């Protein structure tokens, strides 16, 4: 459940009815950089996210306030601004509104107050959460309950057309389809998933924020994606997920394509192994799969960074930790670790100290639970 955050003071005496919505962030447990290659991934919606309080406006505008952004923004509905006409979070919001309008929805003027406890740009899908939240609100104020997968596709389009990031479907899908206590095994080619219980007895899933600003995230992400597409095309495959014989990787003419194919091939198999280890509560196997995934993202796919490697190594070396890896696109952001509950205080202290000594940066470590996807809080 979202945290017990209360109605903004300025709205306490509002005459207009106020409705409340919540969109969670997500953490990807395993299957990194696989969604756009058509493999399976295993994300889960987390109990941190974005709360929204909403009331209608007579004006033809969406007026957004956020505790995290001092300036309110107003997005006109007639017409909705073009991609990049606005900047930052207003550009995301304009993207959602533009696509809602294209889908034929009648959009009402609204005032929205946002409060978030999801770190922004940290690999926990703050932007998918924001887009899914606004899209859900737009539909609900038109009296429609949207299809969660269709909504995820809309958010993915916002990223491509308004942000220029050719991201996959995993993030908005996870924000849309979360279930309490569950991760999801999502088939990114067919856009179907099965819920998979993702709690381990005596263990706790933990997020570690490297607090390292992500650089090159958009452009390097698109480059990796291109390398995968080029490798698949060279091998005569529609998607790299279909590669069955790893010997064929050596026939690729470009070392970057080879490295990308190695990562996709091995990570695809790790997802299947991790799902089975999770079902058996086999924490040792699951932990070592997480560690292998990090090594592959660092050495083959080259999407980690020095700070993240220090953080993940410090986590992995602590005796209470079963395994740890970077999560999300990479180039900074967050790691996810599976830690024995009784060792958690010692783990946090040791990792914080090691990380600060080695990098001069402070990590934020917090436990996460799995929650329901975007929706209205009654
Ligand atoms: C980002 C993208 C996702 C996915 C991950 C890497 O979060 O938005 O689609 O590709 O990176 O797994």
mmCIF file of C-alpha atoms and ligand atoms in Angstrom:
data_model
loop_
_atom_site.group_PDB
_atom_site.id
_atom_site.type_symbol
_atom_site.label_atom_id
_atom_site.label_comp_id
_atom_site.label_asym_id
_atom_site.label_seq_id
_atom_site.Cartn_x
_atom_site.Cartn_y
_atom_site.Cartn_z
ATOM 1 C CA UNK A 1 0.000 0.000 0.000
ATOM 2 C CA UNK A 2 1.086 3.557 -0.593
ATOM 3 C CA UNK A 3 2.260 5.417 2.469
ATOM 4 C CA UNK A 4 -0.179 7.405 4.598
ATOM 5 C CA UNK A 5 0.505 10.781 3.043
ATOM 6 C CA UNK A 6 -2.239 13.309 3.731
ATOM 7 C CA UNK A 7 -4.138 15.749 1.543
ATOM 8 C CA UNK A 8 -2.144 18.906 0.766
ATOM 9 C CA UNK A 9 -2.890 21.685 3.275
ATOM 10 C CA UNK A 10 -4.007 24.083 0.555
ATOM 11 C CA UNK A 11 -6.794 21.665 -0.402
ATOM 12 C CA UNK A 12 -8.097 20.837 3.076
ATOM 13 C CA UNK A 13 -11.114 23.156 2.746
ATOM 14 C CA UNK A 14 -11.772 22.480 -0.932
ATOM 15 C CA UNK A 15 -15.458 22.600 -1.913
ATOM 16 C CA UNK A 16 -14.832 20.512 -5.017
ATOM 17 C CA UNK A 17 -14.650 16.726 -4.503
ATOM 18 C CA UNK A 18 -11.068 15.486 -4.358
ATOM 19 C CA UNK A 19 -10.112 11.984 -5.570
ATOM 20 C CA UNK A 20 -6.838 10.248 -4.791
ATOM 21 C CA UNK A 21 -4.730 8.031 -7.048
ATOM 22 C CA UNK A 22 -1.414 6.208 -6.679
ATOM 23 C CA UNK A 23 1.134 4.800 -9.123
ATOM 24 C CA UNK A 24 3.971 2.627 -7.788
ATOM 25 C CA UNK A 25 7.550 2.577 -9.021
ATOM 26 C CA UNK A 26 9.029 -0.751 -10.062
ATOM 27 C CA UNK A 27 12.165 -2.723 -9.476
ATOM 28 C CA UNK A 28 13.319 -5.293 -11.989
ATOM 29 C CA UNK A 29 14.491 -8.415 -10.136
ATOM 30 C CA UNK A 30 16.087 -10.089 -13.142
ATOM 31 C CA UNK A 31 16.037 -9.850 -16.944
ATOM 32 C CA UNK A 32 17.767 -6.544 -17.644
ATOM 33 C CA UNK A 33 17.757 -5.016 -21.116
ATOM 34 C CA UNK A 34 15.689 -7.928 -22.349
ATOM 35 C CA UNK A 35 12.277 -6.347 -22.859
ATOM 36 C CA UNK A 36 13.170 -4.769 -26.208
ATOM 37 C CA UNK A 37 14.795 -8.045 -27.260
ATOM 38 C CA UNK A 38 11.551 -9.962 -26.825
ATOM 39 C CA UNK A 39 12.620 -12.107 -23.840
ATOM 40 C CA UNK A 40 10.976 -12.532 -20.457
ATOM 41 C CA UNK A 41 11.698 -10.187 -17.541
ATOM 42 C CA UNK A 42 10.740 -10.229 -13.860
ATOM 43 C CA UNK A 43 9.791 -6.823 -12.463
ATOM 44 C CA UNK A 44 7.592 -6.006 -9.458
ATOM 45 C CA UNK A 45 5.693 -2.868 -8.419
ATOM 46 C CA UNK A 46 7.091 -1.374 -5.187
ATOM 47 C CA UNK A 47 5.539 0.387 -2.192
ATOM 48 C CA UNK A 48 7.107 3.675 -3.188
ATOM 49 C CA UNK A 49 5.534 5.786 -5.839
ATOM 50 C CA UNK A 50 3.571 8.891 -6.709
ATOM 51 C CA UNK A 51 0.349 10.002 -4.996
ATOM 52 C CA UNK A 52 -2.039 12.344 -6.759
ATOM 53 C CA UNK A 53 -4.990 14.335 -5.397
ATOM 54 C CA UNK A 54 -7.262 15.533 -8.169
ATOM 55 C CA UNK A 55 -10.150 18.000 -8.573
ATOM 56 C CA UNK A 56 -11.889 19.267 -11.677
ATOM 57 C CA UNK A 57 -11.358 22.698 -13.198
ATOM 58 C CA UNK A 58 -13.712 24.695 -15.410
ATOM 59 C CA UNK A 59 -10.647 25.928 -17.315
ATOM 60 C CA UNK A 60 -9.353 23.831 -20.286
ATOM 61 C CA UNK A 61 -6.006 23.093 -18.671
ATOM 62 C CA UNK A 62 -4.202 20.509 -16.512
ATOM 63 C CA UNK A 63 -2.596 22.370 -13.633
ATOM 64 C CA UNK A 64 0.046 20.286 -11.849
ATOM 65 C CA UNK A 65 1.631 20.988 -8.466
ATOM 66 C CA UNK A 66 4.284 18.822 -6.922
ATOM 67 C CA UNK A 67 5.997 18.842 -3.561
ATOM 68 C CA UNK A 68 9.210 17.923 -5.390
ATOM 69 C CA UNK A 69 9.059 20.776 -7.933
ATOM 70 C CA UNK A 70 8.636 24.352 -6.701
ATOM 71 C CA UNK A 71 7.052 25.629 -9.940
ATOM 72 C CA UNK A 72 3.515 24.540 -10.786
ATOM 73 C CA UNK A 73 2.933 23.844 -14.476
ATOM 74 C CA UNK A 74 -0.157 24.438 -16.599
ATOM 75 C CA UNK A 75 -0.697 22.376 -19.731
ATOM 76 C CA UNK A 76 -3.347 23.757 -22.071
ATOM 77 C CA UNK A 77 -5.715 21.257 -23.666
ATOM 78 C CA UNK A 78 -6.639 23.303 -26.768
ATOM 79 C CA UNK A 79 -4.206 22.629 -28.300
ATOM 80 C CA UNK A 80 -1.894 20.371 -26.311
ATOM 81 C CA UNK A 81 1.772 21.440 -26.724
ATOM 82 C CA UNK A 82 3.977 19.573 -29.213
ATOM 83 C CA UNK A 83 6.872 17.294 -28.122
ATOM 84 C CA UNK A 84 9.677 19.318 -26.471
ATOM 85 C CA UNK A 85 7.618 22.560 -26.454
ATOM 86 C CA UNK A 86 7.666 22.173 -22.657
ATOM 87 C CA UNK A 87 10.534 20.828 -20.597
ATOM 88 C CA UNK A 88 11.025 18.321 -17.784
ATOM 89 C CA UNK A 89 7.942 16.819 -16.163
ATOM 90 C CA UNK A 90 5.619 19.149 -18.126
ATOM 91 C CA UNK A 91 6.876 17.543 -21.364
ATOM 92 C CA UNK A 92 6.000 14.071 -20.002
ATOM 93 C CA UNK A 93 2.555 15.321 -19.012
ATOM 94 C CA UNK A 94 1.976 16.963 -22.402
ATOM 95 C CA UNK A 95 2.966 13.655 -24.025
ATOM 96 C CA UNK A 96 0.373 11.747 -22.025
ATOM 97 C CA UNK A 97 -2.342 14.301 -22.802
ATOM 98 C CA UNK A 98 -1.488 14.330 -26.512
ATOM 99 C CA UNK A 99 -1.719 10.550 -26.738
ATOM 100 C CA UNK A 100 -4.924 10.422 -24.707
ATOM 101 C CA UNK A 101 -6.432 12.940 -27.098
ATOM 102 C CA UNK A 102 -5.210 10.973 -30.127
ATOM 103 C CA UNK A 103 -6.900 7.903 -28.706
ATOM 104 C CA UNK A 104 -10.186 9.796 -28.904
ATOM 105 C CA UNK A 105 -10.620 10.497 -25.189
ATOM 106 C CA UNK A 106 -12.488 13.614 -24.065
ATOM 107 C CA UNK A 107 -10.138 15.248 -21.553
ATOM 108 C CA UNK A 108 -11.468 17.385 -18.687
ATOM 109 C CA UNK A 109 -9.680 20.327 -17.113
ATOM 110 C CA UNK A 110 -8.048 19.118 -13.876
ATOM 111 C CA UNK A 111 -5.896 20.325 -11.038
ATOM 112 C CA UNK A 112 -3.517 17.688 -9.701
ATOM 113 C CA UNK A 113 -1.359 17.721 -6.583
ATOM 114 C CA UNK A 114 1.516 15.250 -6.597
ATOM 115 C CA UNK A 115 3.565 13.868 -3.727
ATOM 116 C CA UNK A 116 6.210 11.286 -4.427
ATOM 117 C CA UNK A 117 8.631 9.222 -2.403
ATOM 118 C CA UNK A 118 10.160 7.662 -5.492
ATOM 119 C CA UNK A 119 13.628 8.997 -6.246
ATOM 120 C CA UNK A 120 13.595 10.566 -9.721
ATOM 121 C CA UNK A 121 15.907 9.319 -12.456
ATOM 122 C CA UNK A 122 17.184 6.510 -10.220
ATOM 123 C CA UNK A 123 16.134 3.496 -12.253
ATOM 124 C CA UNK A 124 12.882 2.859 -10.333
ATOM 125 C CA UNK A 125 10.629 4.039 -13.160
ATOM 126 C CA UNK A 126 9.604 7.405 -11.797
ATOM 127 C CA UNK A 127 8.782 8.516 -15.305
ATOM 128 C CA UNK A 128 6.639 5.479 -16.201
ATOM 129 C CA UNK A 129 4.863 5.888 -12.837
ATOM 130 C CA UNK A 130 4.157 9.558 -13.604
ATOM 131 C CA UNK A 131 2.873 8.827 -17.103
ATOM 132 C CA UNK A 132 0.747 5.861 -16.041
ATOM 133 C CA UNK A 133 -0.694 7.895 -13.173
ATOM 134 C CA UNK A 134 -1.728 10.797 -15.415
ATOM 135 C CA UNK A 135 -3.079 8.471 -18.102
ATOM 136 C CA UNK A 136 -5.116 6.537 -15.518
ATOM 137 C CA UNK A 137 -6.517 9.805 -14.126
ATOM 138 C CA UNK A 138 -7.408 11.025 -17.639
ATOM 139 C CA UNK A 139 -9.371 7.844 -18.334
ATOM 140 C CA UNK A 140 -11.098 7.737 -14.949
ATOM 141 C CA UNK A 141 -12.275 11.342 -15.291
ATOM 142 C CA UNK A 142 -13.748 10.333 -18.663
ATOM 143 C CA UNK A 143 -15.614 7.533 -16.849
ATOM 144 C CA UNK A 144 -13.537 4.729 -18.420
ATOM 145 C CA UNK A 145 -11.465 2.008 -16.737
ATOM 146 C CA UNK A 146 -8.537 1.589 -19.122
ATOM 147 C CA UNK A 147 -6.896 -1.647 -20.157
ATOM 148 C CA UNK A 148 -3.611 -1.801 -18.227
ATOM 149 C CA UNK A 149 -1.559 -3.153 -21.117
ATOM 150 C CA UNK A 150 -2.934 -0.546 -23.537
ATOM 151 C CA UNK A 151 -2.014 2.123 -20.996
ATOM 152 C CA UNK A 152 1.539 0.753 -20.781
ATOM 153 C CA UNK A 153 1.844 0.944 -24.575
ATOM 154 C CA UNK A 154 0.690 4.562 -24.421
ATOM 155 C CA UNK A 155 3.357 5.401 -21.825
ATOM 156 C CA UNK A 156 6.006 3.694 -23.980
ATOM 157 C CA UNK A 157 4.908 5.899 -26.902
ATOM 158 C CA UNK A 158 5.233 9.019 -24.750
ATOM 159 C CA UNK A 159 8.858 8.085 -24.026
ATOM 160 C CA UNK A 160 9.595 7.486 -27.710
ATOM 161 C CA UNK A 161 7.843 10.533 -29.133
ATOM 162 C CA UNK A 162 8.225 13.136 -26.384
ATOM 163 C CA UNK A 163 11.470 12.040 -24.698
ATOM 164 C CA UNK A 164 13.333 10.397 -27.586
ATOM 165 C CA UNK A 165 14.036 7.218 -25.578
ATOM 166 C CA UNK A 166 13.243 4.000 -27.426
ATOM 167 C CA UNK A 167 12.522 2.134 -24.204
ATOM 168 C CA UNK A 168 10.852 -1.229 -23.863
ATOM 169 C CA UNK A 169 7.501 -2.100 -22.323
ATOM 170 C CA UNK A 170 8.694 -3.433 -18.957
ATOM 171 C CA UNK A 171 8.445 -0.303 -16.800
ATOM 172 C CA UNK A 172 4.917 0.914 -17.544
ATOM 173 C CA UNK A 173 3.707 -2.687 -17.732
ATOM 174 C CA UNK A 174 4.989 -3.347 -14.201
ATOM 175 C CA UNK A 175 3.534 -0.062 -12.932
ATOM 176 C CA UNK A 176 0.197 -1.103 -14.455
ATOM 177 C CA UNK A 177 0.032 -4.781 -13.527
ATOM 178 C CA UNK A 178 1.563 -4.964 -10.017
ATOM 179 C CA UNK A 179 -0.050 -7.307 -7.461
ATOM 180 C CA UNK A 180 0.530 -7.377 -3.683
ATOM 181 C CA UNK A 181 3.268 -9.845 -2.762
ATOM 182 C CA UNK A 182 3.977 -10.699 -6.394
ATOM 183 C CA UNK A 183 6.580 -10.096 -9.050
ATOM 184 C CA UNK A 184 5.557 -10.814 -12.631
ATOM 185 C CA UNK A 185 7.124 -13.036 -15.222
ATOM 186 C CA UNK A 186 6.425 -10.918 -18.263
ATOM 187 C CA UNK A 187 6.749 -12.220 -21.800
ATOM 188 C CA UNK A 188 7.695 -9.033 -23.635
ATOM 189 C CA UNK A 189 7.041 -10.473 -27.092
ATOM 190 C CA UNK A 190 3.492 -11.568 -26.370
ATOM 191 C CA UNK A 191 2.686 -8.972 -23.688
ATOM 192 C CA UNK A 192 1.295 -11.478 -21.223
ATOM 193 C CA UNK A 193 2.503 -12.257 -17.720
ATOM 194 C CA UNK A 194 2.073 -14.651 -14.845
ATOM 195 C CA UNK A 195 2.212 -13.424 -11.259
ATOM 196 C CA UNK A 196 4.931 -15.061 -9.262
ATOM 197 C CA UNK A 197 5.166 -14.945 -5.448
ATOM 198 C CA UNK A 198 8.378 -13.071 -4.734
ATOM 199 C CA UNK A 199 8.804 -13.134 -0.996
ATOM 200 C CA UNK A 200 11.494 -15.334 0.478
ATOM 201 C CA UNK A 201 11.202 -16.597 4.012
ATOM 202 C CA UNK A 202 13.666 -14.846 6.361
ATOM 203 C CA UNK A 203 14.910 -12.618 3.519
ATOM 204 C CA UNK A 204 14.133 -9.070 2.483
ATOM 205 C CA UNK A 205 14.401 -7.393 -0.934
ATOM 206 C CA UNK A 206 16.332 -4.166 -0.549
ATOM 207 C CA UNK A 207 17.013 -1.230 -2.864
ATOM 208 C CA UNK A 208 20.317 0.639 -2.768
ATOM 209 C CA UNK A 209 20.364 4.019 -4.463
ATOM 210 C CA UNK A 210 23.858 4.891 -5.712
ATOM 211 C CA UNK A 211 22.813 8.568 -5.792
ATOM 212 C CA UNK A 212 24.926 8.941 -8.885
ATOM 213 C CA UNK A 213 23.315 11.125 -11.522
ATOM 214 C CA UNK A 214 22.750 9.050 -14.630
ATOM 215 C CA UNK A 215 24.668 10.298 -17.616
ATOM 216 C CA UNK A 216 24.128 9.413 -21.252
ATOM 217 C CA UNK A 217 21.175 7.314 -20.163
ATOM 218 C CA UNK A 218 19.039 8.126 -23.201
ATOM 219 C CA UNK A 219 21.657 8.018 -25.948
ATOM 220 C CA UNK A 220 23.632 5.029 -24.624
ATOM 221 C CA UNK A 221 20.358 3.162 -24.108
ATOM 222 C CA UNK A 222 19.347 3.713 -27.729
ATOM 223 C CA UNK A 223 22.838 2.626 -28.870
ATOM 224 C CA UNK A 224 22.617 -0.657 -26.952
ATOM 225 C CA UNK A 225 19.238 -1.276 -28.459
ATOM 226 C CA UNK A 226 20.618 -0.656 -31.963
ATOM 227 C CA UNK A 227 23.495 -3.102 -31.349
ATOM 228 C CA UNK A 228 20.957 -5.780 -30.366
ATOM 229 C CA UNK A 229 18.859 -5.138 -33.446
ATOM 230 C CA UNK A 230 21.911 -5.235 -35.705
ATOM 231 C CA UNK A 231 23.094 -8.514 -34.130
ATOM 232 C CA UNK A 232 19.643 -10.096 -34.532
ATOM 233 C CA UNK A 233 19.397 -8.958 -38.161
ATOM 234 C CA UNK A 234 22.867 -10.339 -38.942
ATOM 235 C CA UNK A 235 21.881 -13.687 -37.451
ATOM 236 C CA UNK A 236 18.646 -13.701 -39.449
ATOM 237 C CA UNK A 237 16.487 -13.457 -36.321
ATOM 238 C CA UNK A 238 13.522 -11.147 -35.771
ATOM 239 C CA UNK A 239 14.584 -10.734 -32.160
ATOM 240 C CA UNK A 240 17.687 -11.625 -30.207
ATOM 241 C CA UNK A 241 15.607 -13.611 -27.704
ATOM 242 C CA UNK A 242 15.279 -16.275 -30.424
ATOM 243 C CA UNK A 243 19.012 -17.068 -30.430
ATOM 244 C CA UNK A 244 19.336 -20.745 -29.465
ATOM 245 C CA UNK A 245 22.921 -21.584 -30.377
ATOM 246 C CA UNK A 246 25.494 -19.444 -28.506
ATOM 247 C CA UNK A 247 28.236 -20.594 -30.935
ATOM 248 C CA UNK A 248 26.698 -18.306 -33.537
ATOM 249 C CA UNK A 249 27.618 -15.236 -31.466
ATOM 250 C CA UNK A 250 31.242 -15.557 -32.643
ATOM 251 C CA UNK A 251 30.164 -15.099 -36.250
ATOM 252 C CA UNK A 252 29.018 -11.526 -35.542
ATOM 253 C CA UNK A 253 31.404 -9.025 -37.194
ATOM 254 C CA UNK A 254 31.298 -6.343 -34.473
ATOM 255 C CA UNK A 255 32.658 -6.925 -30.929
ATOM 256 C CA UNK A 256 29.882 -4.729 -29.462
ATOM 257 C CA UNK A 257 27.254 -6.861 -31.160
ATOM 258 C CA UNK A 258 28.927 -9.991 -29.812
ATOM 259 C CA UNK A 259 28.948 -8.608 -26.278
ATOM 260 C CA UNK A 260 25.302 -7.549 -26.563
ATOM 261 C CA UNK A 261 24.304 -10.988 -27.847
ATOM 262 C CA UNK A 262 26.245 -12.708 -25.031
ATOM 263 C CA UNK A 263 24.383 -10.649 -22.460
ATOM 264 C CA UNK A 264 20.962 -11.211 -23.998
ATOM 265 C CA UNK A 265 21.567 -14.945 -24.433
ATOM 266 C CA UNK A 266 22.814 -15.497 -20.869
ATOM 267 C CA UNK A 267 20.354 -13.130 -19.161
ATOM 268 C CA UNK A 268 17.407 -14.759 -20.945
ATOM 269 C CA UNK A 269 18.422 -18.069 -19.406
ATOM 270 C CA UNK A 270 18.953 -16.512 -15.990
ATOM 271 C CA UNK A 271 15.337 -15.330 -15.923
ATOM 272 C CA UNK A 272 14.066 -18.902 -16.319
ATOM 273 C CA UNK A 273 16.500 -20.171 -13.688
ATOM 274 C CA UNK A 274 15.614 -17.362 -11.284
ATOM 275 C CA UNK A 275 11.878 -18.044 -11.616
ATOM 276 C CA UNK A 276 12.451 -21.664 -10.746
ATOM 277 C CA UNK A 277 14.772 -20.806 -7.819
ATOM 278 C CA UNK A 278 12.171 -18.349 -6.506
ATOM 279 C CA UNK A 279 9.427 -20.951 -6.697
ATOM 280 C CA UNK A 280 11.619 -23.391 -4.754
ATOM 281 C CA UNK A 281 12.709 -20.683 -2.279
ATOM 282 C CA UNK A 282 16.258 -21.629 -3.236
ATOM 283 C CA UNK A 283 17.934 -18.488 -1.985
ATOM 284 C CA UNK A 284 21.521 -19.558 -2.685
ATOM 285 C CA UNK A 285 20.847 -20.224 -6.359
ATOM 286 C CA UNK A 286 18.770 -17.070 -6.711
ATOM 287 C CA UNK A 287 21.522 -14.989 -5.110
ATOM 288 C CA UNK A 288 24.201 -16.308 -7.403
ATOM 289 C CA UNK A 289 21.981 -15.643 -10.454
ATOM 290 C CA UNK A 290 21.631 -12.012 -9.320
ATOM 291 C CA UNK A 291 25.411 -11.739 -9.007
ATOM 292 C CA UNK A 292 25.954 -13.272 -12.466
ATOM 293 C CA UNK A 293 23.454 -10.848 -13.947
ATOM 294 C CA UNK A 294 25.417 -7.911 -12.574
ATOM 295 C CA UNK A 295 28.679 -9.276 -13.999
ATOM 296 C CA UNK A 296 27.064 -9.630 -17.414
ATOM 297 C CA UNK A 297 25.664 -6.079 -17.335
ATOM 298 C CA UNK A 298 29.057 -4.756 -16.247
ATOM 299 C CA UNK A 299 31.370 -6.790 -18.472
ATOM 300 C CA UNK A 300 29.349 -7.616 -21.581
ATOM 301 C CA UNK A 301 26.566 -5.075 -21.846
ATOM 302 C CA UNK A 302 28.666 -2.257 -20.315
ATOM 303 C CA UNK A 303 25.782 -0.389 -18.687
ATOM 304 C CA UNK A 304 27.140 -0.212 -15.128
ATOM 305 C CA UNK A 305 29.510 2.454 -13.804
ATOM 306 C CA UNK A 306 32.320 2.538 -11.232
ATOM 307 C CA UNK A 307 30.098 3.756 -8.400
ATOM 308 C CA UNK A 308 27.476 1.080 -9.068
ATOM 309 C CA UNK A 309 30.132 -1.637 -9.183
ATOM 310 C CA UNK A 310 31.517 -0.487 -5.817
ATOM 311 C CA UNK A 311 28.024 -0.500 -4.327
ATOM 312 C CA UNK A 312 27.073 -3.915 -5.695
ATOM 313 C CA UNK A 313 30.396 -5.466 -4.669
ATOM 314 C CA UNK A 314 30.054 -4.075 -1.134
ATOM 315 C CA UNK A 315 26.555 -5.575 -0.947
ATOM 316 C CA UNK A 316 27.610 -8.946 -2.378
ATOM 317 C CA UNK A 317 30.527 -9.232 0.035
ATOM 318 C CA UNK A 318 28.394 -8.845 3.147
ATOM 319 C CA UNK A 319 27.596 -12.226 4.749
ATOM 320 C CA UNK A 320 23.879 -11.410 5.123
ATOM 321 C CA UNK A 321 23.511 -10.797 1.376
ATOM 322 C CA UNK A 322 22.438 -13.663 -0.897
ATOM 323 C CA UNK A 323 23.045 -11.644 -4.073
ATOM 324 C CA UNK A 324 22.879 -8.178 -5.601
ATOM 325 C CA UNK A 325 22.783 -6.505 -8.989
ATOM 326 C CA UNK A 326 22.165 -3.167 -10.663
ATOM 327 C CA UNK A 327 18.537 -2.756 -11.722
ATOM 328 C CA UNK A 328 16.959 -0.715 -14.511
ATOM 329 C CA UNK A 329 18.687 0.884 -17.466
ATOM 330 C CA UNK A 330 21.988 1.415 -15.620
ATOM 331 C CA UNK A 331 24.605 4.188 -15.989
ATOM 332 C CA UNK A 332 23.952 4.996 -12.304
ATOM 333 C CA UNK A 333 20.622 4.513 -10.540
ATOM 334 C CA UNK A 334 19.791 1.734 -8.096
ATOM 335 C CA UNK A 335 20.819 -1.789 -7.178
ATOM 336 C CA UNK A 336 18.586 -4.521 -5.779
ATOM 337 C CA UNK A 337 19.775 -7.014 -3.168
ATOM 338 C CA UNK A 338 18.341 -9.992 -1.335
ATOM 339 C CA UNK A 339 19.365 -9.762 2.327
ATOM 340 C CA UNK A 340 18.771 -11.950 5.361
ATOM 341 C CA UNK A 341 16.329 -10.054 7.618
ATOM 342 C CA UNK A 342 18.288 -10.530 10.839
ATOM 343 C CA UNK A 343 21.454 -9.191 9.195
ATOM 344 C CA UNK A 344 19.832 -6.133 7.624
ATOM 345 C CA UNK A 345 20.998 -3.433 10.085
ATOM 346 C CA UNK A 346 24.615 -4.666 9.874
ATOM 347 C CA UNK A 347 24.380 -4.942 6.092
ATOM 348 C CA UNK A 348 23.134 -1.359 5.699
ATOM 349 C CA UNK A 349 25.809 0.043 7.983
ATOM 350 C CA UNK A 350 28.669 -1.832 6.320
ATOM 351 C CA UNK A 351 27.588 -1.017 2.767
ATOM 352 C CA UNK A 352 26.984 2.667 3.557
ATOM 353 C CA UNK A 353 30.452 2.981 5.077
ATOM 354 C CA UNK A 354 32.286 1.154 2.301
ATOM 355 C CA UNK A 355 30.443 3.070 -0.397
ATOM 356 C CA UNK A 356 31.070 6.456 1.143
ATOM 357 C CA UNK A 357 34.761 5.723 1.709
ATOM 358 C CA UNK A 358 35.316 4.563 -1.855
ATOM 359 C CA UNK A 359 33.212 7.115 -3.754
ATOM 360 C CA UNK A 360 32.495 10.053 -1.440
ATOM 361 C CA UNK A 361 28.787 9.411 -2.124
ATOM 362 C CA UNK A 362 26.024 8.446 0.262
ATOM 363 C CA UNK A 363 23.805 5.515 -0.566
ATOM 364 C CA UNK A 364 20.145 5.305 0.495
ATOM 365 C CA UNK A 365 19.154 1.771 1.437
ATOM 366 C CA UNK A 366 15.505 0.829 1.904
ATOM 367 C CA UNK A 367 13.386 -2.311 2.065
ATOM 368 C CA UNK A 368 10.614 -2.791 -0.469
ATOM 369 C CA UNK A 369 7.348 -4.728 -0.625
ATOM 370 C CA UNK A 370 5.346 -5.616 -3.734
ATOM 371 C CA UNK A 371 2.087 -3.743 -4.253
ATOM 372 C CA UNK A 372 -0.839 -3.333 -6.655
ATOM 373 C CA UNK A 373 -0.453 -1.365 -9.889
ATOM 374 C CA UNK A 374 -1.733 2.129 -10.640
ATOM 375 C CA UNK A 375 -5.231 2.910 -9.414
ATOM 376 C CA UNK A 376 -7.564 5.003 -7.330
ATOM 377 C CA UNK A 377 -7.293 4.930 -3.546
ATOM 378 C CA UNK A 378 -10.825 4.785 -2.207
HETATM 379 C C1 LIG B 1 14.784 1.053 -18.780
HETATM 380 C C2 LIG B 1 13.743 0.896 -19.873
HETATM 381 C C3 LIG B 1 13.131 -0.508 -19.864
HETATM 382 C C4 LIG B 1 14.206 -1.591 -19.842
HETATM 383 C C5 LIG B 1 15.260 -1.283 -18.780
HETATM 384 C C6 LIG B 1 16.421 -2.230 -18.833
HETATM 385 O O1 LIG B 1 14.194 0.987 -17.517
HETATM 386 O O2 LIG B 1 12.724 1.843 -19.727
HETATM 387 O O3 LIG B 1 12.275 -0.671 -20.968
HETATM 388 O O4 LIG B 1 14.785 -1.754 -21.105
HETATM 389 O O5 LIG B 1 15.762 0.038 -18.888
HETATM 390 O O6 LIG B 1 16.021 -3.510 -18.523
#
